[in-house]
């Protein structure tokens, strides 16, 4: 690949030989490609979903963005589609108006899960995609560099602003061998999680290479890039090769193919090697995606529910596998088996090829093409149930049942459990017949709306239901930031703990109401305490804010007056969201100091001290000083002092 002299001069020469480096260098507009350095990249495509999209577009309105400047932007409605009352329905109307006004494609409720549809219809090799959903790297399966971000960052990208990120270190995942029967792509990513853990990918990106790559189809690759998110990695990618071309051909987009592979002599910052021939079926135990063991280790545990679907495993190939395994059989009577197809096209193809009938005859419940049980929208398991799911997250309580035991596995393993009633190694079920994939997938749906042209768009009025409340801007930081510790948390606190989704999804566009549930799963009294004390501090362990991209996990605490989070370490997207909404993110310089701060201690930070990356927090209650640090850039420091990026940008717009 040809590069400008400047890129060559400033870049880490290693990175330019990798697929990720090649895509970054085609999009870089500021900074240099040195691991850890901040860069700005142009964004070709964006996606939002309804649960993060309403707030993203409300922010876009605050910022005065009114027409998408990207090559392609899609607004998906896939998370919250039940319409149990007016809230959902009102959000959908708002999103439809905004899409028409801004020039976005709208994928209506029921059309499918954003990542599955994006892979089928829009993601293109070599492009950048920014999405207000953490699993946006799914598109890496087709060599499109997807990155998850908060809604504000996506709104800015829609407005044509570059996206700022730290150049990741690149972990090369070398795949050799070939998957054995009943061992699946899901087992590859579970193995990666077993090796790296839920924070092993923070500040890094995963690039797959090696002879095994060619044995995996695009939907299989997308399962792997999708769940790479659970390592904390910024993005995951496969090269664009003949397999990519075959997939694009099957969805009538072969003209969008470009070859894109790492140079033969590419070197990575780290290399993990996985011999797929030696892999066995794996399963993640409750309550973390990295608690991975061979299925045989937990075989025999009684199962109550099996759920197939989510953006990890809802492709035509996945559901065809389920149908092949279920054909002519019945699921155990005591098991509830649900199937959520990833898109309308998937269900259309299943129907056309007769697989839908096989699923129904076996006793599967076919749900809508949405996230559904993955985000606690229905199908909460019974108390204490064991549920085996093909999903990507099993954080405690996420299913809607706090004491449910959620296991994550491949489709092959999950269906084996549905047939036997206990956790079962799929290899004991015999081999699958050869599954010929159809040459063409029917991209069939009536649920996609193209936007009107810019002239017609001017006539569109944005309709807002009563549950849609405007976003309030935070004030500037005072000189002395003072408050008590409102909560002290352990390691790996997910955004599902900070801001639960499930039954509260209808409140995503109503921050004052949603804020009443901040930290509810960890401490139901948090809201009251925060209100009484007019905010304060949060103390946390490692990897604070892992999981989803929901900026509500920063926006709602910010609304309650949370001033800062002092943690052992942060997850990438959540860290950016904290800065966007004016919450100071600090880490302990000495990890043991975590033990020197307790609930209710009064803390004080000098705002001016934030100019340096190392500073002191006074623990006024204990009369001690605690050294802390931050990784904010000079521009982020300005923003945090101004009350966060949203407040800063909107107050500094030219028209104001
Ligand atoms: C998730 O899987 O947790 C979600 C729901 O898709 C989130 C987005 C959200 O909270 O709306 C994500 O992954 O970013
Ligand atoms: Fe939807 Fe689940 Fe995927 Fe999140 S992880 S986008 S909730 S299917």
XYZ file of C-alpha atoms and ligand atoms in Angstrom:
678
model
C 0.000 0.000 0.000
C 1.157 3.581 -0.796
C 1.423 6.035 2.104
C 2.191 9.717 2.316
C 5.654 10.546 3.639
C 4.172 12.020 6.757
C 2.345 8.847 7.726
C 5.472 6.808 7.024
C 7.651 9.125 9.070
C 5.406 9.273 12.126
C 4.044 5.754 12.220
C 5.272 2.681 13.989
C 6.541 0.813 10.871
C 5.098 -2.446 12.198
C 1.547 -1.160 12.240
C 1.494 -0.195 8.552
C 1.848 -3.806 7.514
C -1.247 -4.907 9.385
C -4.845 -4.722 8.127
C -5.815 -2.448 11.025
C -2.836 -0.186 10.337
C -3.734 -0.032 6.647
C -7.314 1.022 7.374
C -6.215 3.520 10.033
C -3.623 5.065 7.738
C -6.267 5.562 5.034
C -8.436 7.453 7.519
C -6.020 9.275 9.828
C -6.383 13.065 9.955
C -4.450 13.869 13.118
C -1.847 12.315 15.407
C 0.492 9.492 14.601
C 0.159 5.743 14.416
C 2.147 4.938 17.504
C 0.523 2.638 20.038
C -1.013 4.744 22.828
C -0.904 8.046 20.870
C -4.187 9.811 20.264
C -5.287 9.911 16.631
C -8.276 11.347 14.794
C -9.793 9.231 12.016
C -12.539 9.962 9.523
C -15.628 7.837 9.826
C -17.253 6.471 6.662
C -20.319 4.876 8.199
C -22.249 5.146 11.466
C -24.883 3.070 13.155
C -27.084 3.708 16.135
C -29.735 1.562 17.778
C -32.883 2.740 19.526
C -31.664 2.258 23.105
C -28.689 4.563 22.542
C -29.947 6.367 19.435
C -32.603 8.623 20.936
C -30.071 10.249 23.258
C -27.447 10.390 20.497
C -29.843 12.317 18.271
C -31.006 14.549 21.137
C -27.326 15.397 21.575
C -26.952 15.955 17.836
C -29.785 18.474 18.137
C -27.963 20.256 21.000
C -24.860 20.364 18.793
C -26.791 21.768 15.836
C -25.968 18.813 13.557
C -28.727 18.469 11.027
C -27.609 16.475 7.998
C -25.378 13.407 7.941
C -22.003 14.045 6.347
C -20.971 10.378 6.336
C -21.042 8.044 3.334
C -23.752 6.032 5.046
C -25.540 6.248 8.385
C -28.163 3.848 9.625
C -30.543 4.181 12.567
C -31.678 0.759 13.759
C -34.610 -0.069 15.997
C -33.827 -3.456 17.478
C -33.401 -3.350 21.257
C -36.664 -2.124 22.607
C -39.514 -3.185 20.393
C -42.208 -4.542 22.697
C -44.235 -1.319 22.984
C -45.643 -2.126 26.416
C -46.792 1.484 26.637
C -46.447 4.746 24.707
C -42.745 5.288 25.538
C -41.321 2.831 23.058
C -43.701 3.781 20.339
C -42.917 7.475 20.850
C -39.179 6.809 20.651
C -39.662 4.965 17.371
C -41.607 7.867 15.876
C -38.887 10.278 17.016
C -36.194 8.080 15.449
C -38.108 7.817 12.200
C -38.490 11.622 11.962
C -34.836 12.200 12.809
C -33.708 9.670 10.198
C -35.723 11.427 7.518
C -34.466 14.854 8.593
C -30.780 13.913 8.904
C -30.632 11.643 5.865
C -30.219 8.322 7.664
C -31.466 4.925 6.586
C -34.035 3.647 9.095
C -34.256 -0.029 9.906
C -37.638 -0.411 11.545
C -38.517 -2.524 14.570
C -38.626 -6.199 13.677
C -36.179 -5.888 10.804
C -33.376 -7.382 12.846
C -30.357 -6.777 15.029
C -28.206 -3.847 13.950
C -24.932 -5.774 13.668
C -26.385 -8.678 11.691
C -28.132 -6.355 9.246
C -25.129 -4.107 8.932
C -22.976 -7.080 8.035
C -25.468 -8.309 5.443
C -26.273 -5.009 3.798
C -23.862 -2.191 4.476
C -20.450 -3.005 5.972
C -17.683 -2.803 3.353
C -14.081 -3.960 3.443
C -11.632 -1.154 4.177
C -14.212 1.263 5.600
C -14.531 2.692 9.110
C -17.775 2.272 11.028
C -18.572 3.975 14.331
C -21.587 2.670 16.244
C -23.335 3.580 19.470
C -23.303 -0.050 20.453
C -20.328 -1.885 21.841
C -20.646 -4.794 19.390
C -20.021 -2.611 16.340
C -16.753 -4.542 15.699
C -18.973 -7.347 14.333
C -18.388 -5.780 10.913
C -14.720 -6.724 11.263
C -15.875 -10.115 9.971
C -16.095 -8.494 6.554
C -12.928 -6.416 7.101
C -14.813 -3.207 7.897
C -13.206 -1.578 10.934
C -16.063 -1.210 13.426
C -15.626 0.640 16.704
C -18.181 1.027 19.492
C -18.562 4.448 21.099
C -20.932 6.585 23.127
C -23.802 8.274 21.324
C -22.184 11.709 21.521
C -19.125 10.498 19.601
C -21.393 8.943 16.994
C -23.439 12.143 16.725
C -20.213 14.068 16.123
C -19.150 11.559 13.465
C -22.527 11.948 11.729
C -21.754 15.675 11.690
C -18.460 14.935 9.913
C -16.098 15.265 12.889
C -13.169 12.858 13.147
C -13.333 10.223 15.863
C -10.560 10.424 18.444
C -9.019 7.243 19.825
C -5.765 5.956 21.195
C -3.818 3.979 18.592
C -4.280 0.427 19.799
C -1.545 -2.148 20.191
C -2.300 -4.947 17.797
C -2.621 -8.509 18.969
C -2.282 -10.910 16.050
C -4.412 -13.995 16.530
C -2.888 -16.705 14.379
C -5.410 -19.345 13.392
C -4.134 -22.688 12.193
C -5.867 -26.001 11.502
C -9.581 -26.415 10.920
C -12.551 -26.729 13.275
C -13.563 -30.316 14.023
C -17.234 -31.310 13.623
C -19.450 -29.794 16.348
C -16.735 -27.293 17.287
C -17.716 -23.781 16.167
C -16.417 -20.265 15.580
C -17.952 -19.406 18.958
C -15.450 -21.778 20.537
C -12.613 -19.816 18.904
C -13.684 -16.579 20.549
C -14.405 -18.326 23.843
C -10.824 -19.589 23.689
C -9.582 -16.037 23.040
C -11.574 -14.904 26.087
C -10.185 -17.739 28.158
C -6.687 -16.548 27.265
C -7.143 -12.769 27.472
C -9.919 -12.372 30.048
C -12.410 -9.501 30.130
C -9.767 -6.802 30.339
C -6.889 -8.346 28.409
C -7.869 -6.480 25.242
C -8.163 -2.949 26.694
C -6.066 -0.535 24.613
C -5.563 -3.257 21.995
C -7.102 -4.503 18.769
C -7.372 -8.094 17.600
C -6.332 -8.989 14.062
C -6.838 -12.548 12.789
C -4.345 -14.075 10.388
C -2.831 -17.419 9.439
C -3.925 -20.388 7.330
C -6.988 -21.147 9.457
C -8.637 -17.853 8.475
C -9.596 -19.173 5.046
C -11.585 -22.023 6.605
C -14.024 -19.630 8.268
C -16.990 -18.044 6.474
C -17.897 -14.386 6.981
C -20.739 -15.107 9.468
C -18.314 -17.275 11.468
C -15.700 -14.519 11.382
C -18.365 -12.061 12.527
C -19.182 -14.249 15.548
C -15.519 -13.954 16.503
C -15.157 -10.193 15.926
C -18.475 -9.584 17.689
C -17.482 -11.214 20.926
C -13.930 -9.877 20.835
C -15.592 -6.865 22.472
C -15.789 -8.879 25.689
C -11.983 -8.735 25.987
C -12.230 -4.937 26.089
C -10.510 -4.641 22.676
C -11.131 -1.503 20.609
C -11.843 -3.506 17.470
C -11.341 -6.929 15.878
C -10.779 -7.660 12.223
C -10.356 -10.380 9.624
C -8.672 -9.774 6.256
C -10.720 -9.310 3.094
C -10.091 -12.358 0.876
C -11.965 -14.670 -1.507
C -14.184 -15.806 1.374
C -15.215 -12.175 1.846
C -15.878 -11.922 -1.881
C -18.058 -15.059 -1.761
C -20.116 -13.572 1.035
C -20.520 -10.249 -0.774
C -21.586 -12.172 -3.866
C -24.221 -14.037 -1.853
C -25.774 -10.722 -0.814
C -25.403 -9.112 -4.270
C -22.657 -6.697 -3.236
C -19.603 -8.177 -4.969
C -18.810 -4.775 -6.515
C -17.939 -3.572 -2.994
C -15.139 -6.078 -2.520
C -11.527 -5.006 -2.253
C -8.684 -7.337 -1.261
C -7.091 -6.310 2.025
C -4.635 -8.580 3.783
C -1.686 -8.011 6.074
C 1.756 -8.024 4.458
C 3.518 -11.385 4.516
C 6.127 -10.012 6.914
C 3.633 -8.229 9.204
C 4.609 -8.304 12.855
C 2.235 -7.835 15.756
C 2.759 -6.418 19.239
C 1.702 -9.780 20.637
C 0.701 -13.044 18.992
C -1.768 -15.625 20.244
C -1.862 -18.886 18.329
C -4.962 -21.056 18.210
C -4.836 -24.429 16.505
C -8.479 -24.868 15.609
C -8.030 -28.608 15.004
C -7.316 -28.989 18.722
C -10.204 -26.864 19.995
C -13.003 -28.534 21.921
C -16.501 -27.158 22.594
C -16.242 -24.453 25.266
C -18.732 -22.697 27.498
C -18.600 -19.528 29.641
C -19.943 -20.124 33.134
C -21.974 -17.622 35.163
C -21.407 -14.651 35.508
C -18.587 -13.601 33.217
C -17.837 -14.197 29.514
C -14.247 -15.099 30.378
C -15.045 -17.846 32.881
C -14.529 -20.357 30.088
C -14.180 -24.128 30.506
C -14.608 -27.146 28.206
C -18.297 -28.082 27.981
C -17.350 -31.548 29.244
C -16.327 -29.984 32.610
C -19.888 -28.918 33.352
C -21.745 -31.649 31.441
C -24.808 -33.066 33.189
C -25.998 -29.837 34.857
C -29.775 -29.614 34.437
C -30.863 -26.907 31.989
C -34.174 -25.000 32.068
C -33.919 -22.660 29.125
C -31.994 -22.451 25.846
C -31.854 -19.227 23.807
C -30.487 -19.050 20.275
C -29.793 -15.634 18.771
C -28.179 -12.255 19.630
C -25.749 -10.389 17.408
C -23.171 -13.127 18.072
C -25.041 -16.136 16.698
C -28.144 -15.270 14.720
C -26.960 -15.591 11.122
C -28.591 -17.839 8.565
C -25.724 -20.305 9.053
C -26.325 -20.377 12.829
C -30.040 -20.965 12.544
C -29.604 -23.479 9.759
C -27.273 -25.380 12.111
C -29.986 -25.337 14.778
C -32.553 -26.594 12.261
C -30.245 -29.405 11.068
C -29.715 -30.576 14.621
C -33.411 -30.379 15.522
C -34.851 -31.914 12.361
C -37.201 -34.769 13.235
C -36.526 -34.408 16.982
C -38.284 -32.755 19.918
C -36.724 -30.542 22.574
C -37.049 -31.920 26.107
C -40.483 -31.036 27.528
C -39.044 -29.183 30.527
C -36.917 -26.893 28.332
C -37.996 -23.581 26.854
C -36.146 -23.083 23.566
C -36.290 -19.641 21.953
C -34.859 -18.607 18.599
C -34.357 -14.932 17.676
C -33.301 -14.652 14.017
C -30.746 -11.900 13.395
C -32.649 -10.301 10.543
C -35.748 -10.472 8.400
C -33.565 -11.839 5.622
C -32.449 -14.680 7.876
C -36.007 -15.657 8.729
C -37.067 -15.251 5.127
C -34.315 -17.598 3.991
C -35.126 -20.077 6.747
C -38.723 -20.144 5.588
C -37.802 -20.442 1.944
C -35.487 -23.413 2.519
C -37.853 -25.216 4.897
C -35.718 -24.786 8.025
C -38.326 -22.738 9.825
C -40.651 -25.745 9.745
C -37.919 -27.938 11.278
C -37.440 -25.458 14.128
C -41.155 -25.158 14.790
C -41.793 -28.908 14.653
C -39.064 -29.504 17.217
C -40.730 -27.141 19.689
C -38.728 -23.937 19.281
C -40.409 -20.619 20.015
C -39.606 -18.174 17.243
C -39.227 -14.648 18.606
C -39.012 -11.383 16.724
C -35.798 -10.484 14.883
C -34.433 -8.341 17.728
C -32.014 -8.419 20.659
C -34.839 -9.804 22.823
C -33.661 -11.957 25.741
C -30.059 -10.780 25.301
C -30.965 -7.397 26.745
C -33.616 -8.690 29.126
C -36.515 -7.840 26.811
C -38.607 -10.852 27.660
C -37.777 -14.495 28.342
C -36.338 -13.837 31.793
C -35.595 -17.336 33.132
C -37.420 -18.712 36.168
C -35.849 -18.168 39.614
C -32.530 -19.923 39.963
C -32.799 -21.322 36.424
C -29.907 -22.542 34.304
C -30.083 -20.916 30.882
C -27.703 -21.789 28.040
C -27.513 -18.981 25.513
C -25.584 -18.336 22.312
C -25.159 -14.709 23.393
C -22.053 -12.732 24.325
C -22.723 -11.488 27.868
C -23.812 -13.279 31.025
C -23.364 -10.563 33.638
C -25.389 -11.216 36.771
C -28.970 -10.030 36.453
C -28.757 -9.034 32.774
C -31.298 -11.726 31.830
C -33.849 -10.096 34.132
C -33.584 -12.810 36.832
C -30.930 -11.938 39.425
C -30.316 -15.519 40.577
C -30.400 -17.160 37.137
C -27.261 -19.006 36.023
C -26.446 -17.977 32.467
C -23.987 -19.995 30.356
C -22.707 -18.841 26.954
C -22.022 -21.366 24.205
C -22.122 -22.139 20.496
C -25.361 -23.021 18.710
C -24.175 -26.648 18.531
C -23.768 -26.857 22.313
C -26.975 -24.968 23.089
C -29.116 -27.174 20.842
C -27.516 -30.300 22.313
C -28.650 -29.046 25.736
C -32.179 -28.422 24.426
C -32.353 -31.998 23.139
C -30.979 -33.695 26.253
C -32.136 -31.365 29.039
C -28.660 -31.140 30.539
C -25.417 -29.403 29.581
C -24.078 -31.639 26.841
C -20.886 -31.783 24.790
C -22.239 -31.546 21.223
C -19.688 -34.096 20.025
C -21.707 -36.742 21.855
C -24.687 -36.043 19.578
C -23.070 -37.456 16.445
C -21.889 -35.504 13.423
C -23.946 -33.008 11.491
C -24.815 -33.824 7.903
C -22.991 -31.683 5.332
C -24.764 -28.303 5.305
C -24.729 -26.707 1.858
C -25.107 -22.912 2.144
C -27.355 -21.429 -0.534
C -25.421 -19.437 -3.120
C -27.594 -16.378 -2.651
C -29.200 -15.054 0.501
C -32.495 -13.299 -0.184
C -32.115 -9.775 1.175
C -35.845 -9.615 1.702
C -37.559 -7.050 3.912
C -40.122 -4.300 3.762
C -38.801 -2.712 6.927
C -36.024 -0.479 5.608
C -36.780 3.169 4.883
C -34.493 5.249 2.674
C -34.397 8.939 3.656
C -35.936 11.653 1.470
C -33.610 14.102 -0.330
C -32.306 17.145 1.540
C -34.979 19.486 0.151
C -37.848 17.257 1.224
C -36.097 16.640 4.540
C -36.471 20.331 5.403
C -40.220 19.801 5.595
C -39.940 16.991 8.155
C -41.178 17.910 11.629
C -39.641 16.058 14.535
C -42.326 14.593 16.765
C -41.472 14.068 20.448
C -43.614 12.063 22.834
C -43.932 13.139 26.482
C -41.269 10.648 27.622
C -38.588 12.294 25.501
C -36.852 14.848 27.684
C -34.150 17.230 26.517
C -30.557 16.632 27.628
C -29.382 19.029 30.332
C -25.896 20.475 30.129
C -23.628 20.265 33.141
C -22.034 23.359 34.660
C -18.301 24.062 34.871
C -16.139 22.362 37.507
C -15.742 24.433 40.684
C -12.194 25.150 41.883
C -12.499 22.649 44.699
C -14.363 19.475 43.805
C -15.681 18.097 47.066
C -18.032 15.269 48.000
C -18.444 11.990 49.843
C -17.953 8.451 48.593
C -21.418 7.322 47.515
C -20.546 3.727 46.669
C -17.506 1.456 46.736
C -17.437 -1.294 44.139
C -15.323 -4.320 43.251
C -13.569 -5.262 39.956
C -15.274 -5.650 36.542
C -18.391 -3.606 37.276
C -20.374 -3.699 34.036
C -22.617 -0.952 32.708
C -25.490 -3.389 33.355
C -24.793 -2.805 37.072
C -24.358 0.952 36.720
C -27.431 1.482 34.561
C -29.604 -1.639 34.267
C -31.423 -2.130 30.950
C -34.180 -4.807 30.789
C -37.427 -3.433 32.213
C -36.021 0.105 32.299
C -35.206 0.308 28.590
C -38.293 2.459 28.045
C -36.602 5.234 30.044
C -33.609 5.665 27.747
C -34.828 9.053 26.474
C -35.879 10.314 29.891
C -32.721 10.909 31.920
C -34.425 12.272 35.099
C -36.541 9.099 35.378
C -33.831 6.633 34.305
C -31.421 8.208 36.812
C -33.591 6.849 39.638
C -32.182 3.395 38.867
C -28.456 4.178 38.843
C -26.520 1.339 40.564
C -29.803 -0.288 41.582
C -28.499 -3.884 41.203
C -25.536 -3.074 43.475
C -27.245 -0.774 45.975
C -30.944 0.138 45.724
C -30.387 3.143 48.062
C -27.830 4.787 45.784
C -30.278 7.167 44.147
C -31.596 8.471 47.470
C -28.102 8.927 48.875
C -26.836 10.711 45.762
C -29.864 13.018 45.771
C -29.532 13.862 49.474
C -25.843 14.637 49.150
C -26.094 16.346 45.789
C -23.678 13.883 44.218
C -20.235 12.714 45.295
C -17.647 10.124 44.266
C -17.626 6.503 43.105
C -14.785 4.162 44.063
C -14.242 1.115 41.855
C -11.839 -1.707 41.110
C -10.343 -2.893 37.797
C -12.074 -2.553 34.414
C -14.811 -0.239 35.649
C -17.616 0.183 33.084
C -17.003 -2.954 31.054
C -19.623 -4.119 28.593
C -22.071 -1.912 26.829
C -21.502 1.475 25.252
C -24.612 2.978 26.872
C -23.673 6.544 27.703
C -26.531 6.539 30.209
C -24.035 4.881 32.563
C -22.249 8.251 32.599
C -25.111 10.590 31.728
C -27.414 9.471 34.569
C -24.743 9.527 37.321
C -23.721 12.937 35.958
C -27.347 14.067 36.259
C -27.264 12.968 39.921
C -24.165 15.073 40.506
C -21.503 12.343 40.534
C -18.266 14.312 40.339
C -15.612 11.692 39.814
C -14.888 7.983 39.636
C -11.665 6.738 41.192
C -10.979 3.230 39.930
C -8.109 0.788 39.574
C -8.693 0.871 35.783
C -11.401 1.699 33.228
C -12.994 0.083 30.178
C -12.381 2.144 27.022
C -15.866 3.254 25.950
C -17.016 4.037 29.459
C -13.937 6.145 30.109
C -14.746 8.266 27.041
C -18.382 8.551 28.131
C -17.372 9.801 31.586
C -15.342 12.588 29.994
C -18.177 13.414 27.615
C -20.514 13.994 30.544
C -18.153 15.772 32.926
C -17.317 13.018 35.439
C -13.613 13.079 36.335
C -12.046 9.643 35.655
C -9.063 8.968 37.927
C -7.069 5.840 38.693
C -5.165 5.003 41.855
C -1.428 5.426 41.401
C -0.885 2.673 43.943
C -3.575 0.075 43.581
C -3.481 -0.680 47.339
C -4.790 2.823 48.061
C -8.183 1.453 47.072
C -8.269 0.151 50.654
C -7.657 3.628 52.083
C -10.985 5.024 50.898
C -14.281 3.930 52.407
C -17.960 4.540 51.846
C -18.965 8.001 53.143
C -15.382 9.355 53.326
C -15.230 12.991 52.273
C -12.876 13.612 49.327
C -11.540 16.761 47.704
C -9.743 17.433 44.415
C -8.280 20.684 43.254
C -9.624 21.279 39.717
C -6.429 23.098 38.671
C -4.396 20.011 39.573
C -6.070 18.130 36.724
C -3.687 19.931 34.337
C -1.089 17.408 35.371
C -1.609 13.696 34.764
C -0.623 12.976 38.372
C -2.352 14.639 41.292
C -3.457 14.215 44.870
C -6.894 13.551 46.315
C -7.431 14.624 49.893
C -9.359 12.162 52.014
C -10.641 14.741 54.504
C -12.301 12.124 56.698
C -9.105 10.126 57.195
C -6.752 13.099 56.987
C -4.609 11.467 54.287
C -3.558 12.290 50.735
C -3.936 9.722 47.977
C -1.915 9.967 44.748
C -4.044 9.426 41.637
C -3.564 9.810 37.888
C -5.481 10.239 34.643
C -4.920 9.703 30.927
C -6.857 12.726 29.679
C -5.367 14.680 26.783
C -5.071 18.498 27.048
C -8.294 18.926 25.073
C -10.099 16.439 27.294
C -8.910 18.350 30.378
C -10.445 21.526 28.959
C -13.657 19.638 28.312
C -13.892 18.043 31.724
C -13.401 21.430 33.358
C -16.199 22.798 31.192
C -18.619 20.128 32.439
C -17.875 17.517 29.780
C -17.564 17.395 26.001
C -21.262 17.921 25.303
C -21.383 21.031 27.487
C -18.083 22.322 26.099
C -18.892 21.818 22.424
C -22.401 23.191 22.647
C -21.268 26.305 24.546
C -18.439 26.911 22.082
C -20.408 26.515 18.866
C -19.901 29.398 16.441
C -23.571 30.464 16.565
C -23.599 30.750 20.387
C -25.633 -4.450 25.208
O -25.362 -5.477 24.608
O -25.373 -4.279 26.412
C -26.305 -3.325 24.450
C -27.668 -3.165 24.993
O -26.407 -3.652 23.100
C -25.462 -2.073 24.643
C -26.079 -0.841 24.186
C -27.092 -0.287 25.106
O -26.949 -0.326 26.309
O -28.065 0.246 24.572
C -24.063 -2.153 24.018
O -23.531 -3.222 23.883
O -23.460 -1.115 23.742
Fe -28.422 -6.566 21.074
Fe -27.403 -8.338 22.719
Fe -26.089 -7.646 20.571
Fe -26.322 -5.907 22.577
S -25.240 -7.847 22.625
S -26.586 -5.500 20.378
S -28.368 -6.405 23.309
S -28.030 -8.696 20.623
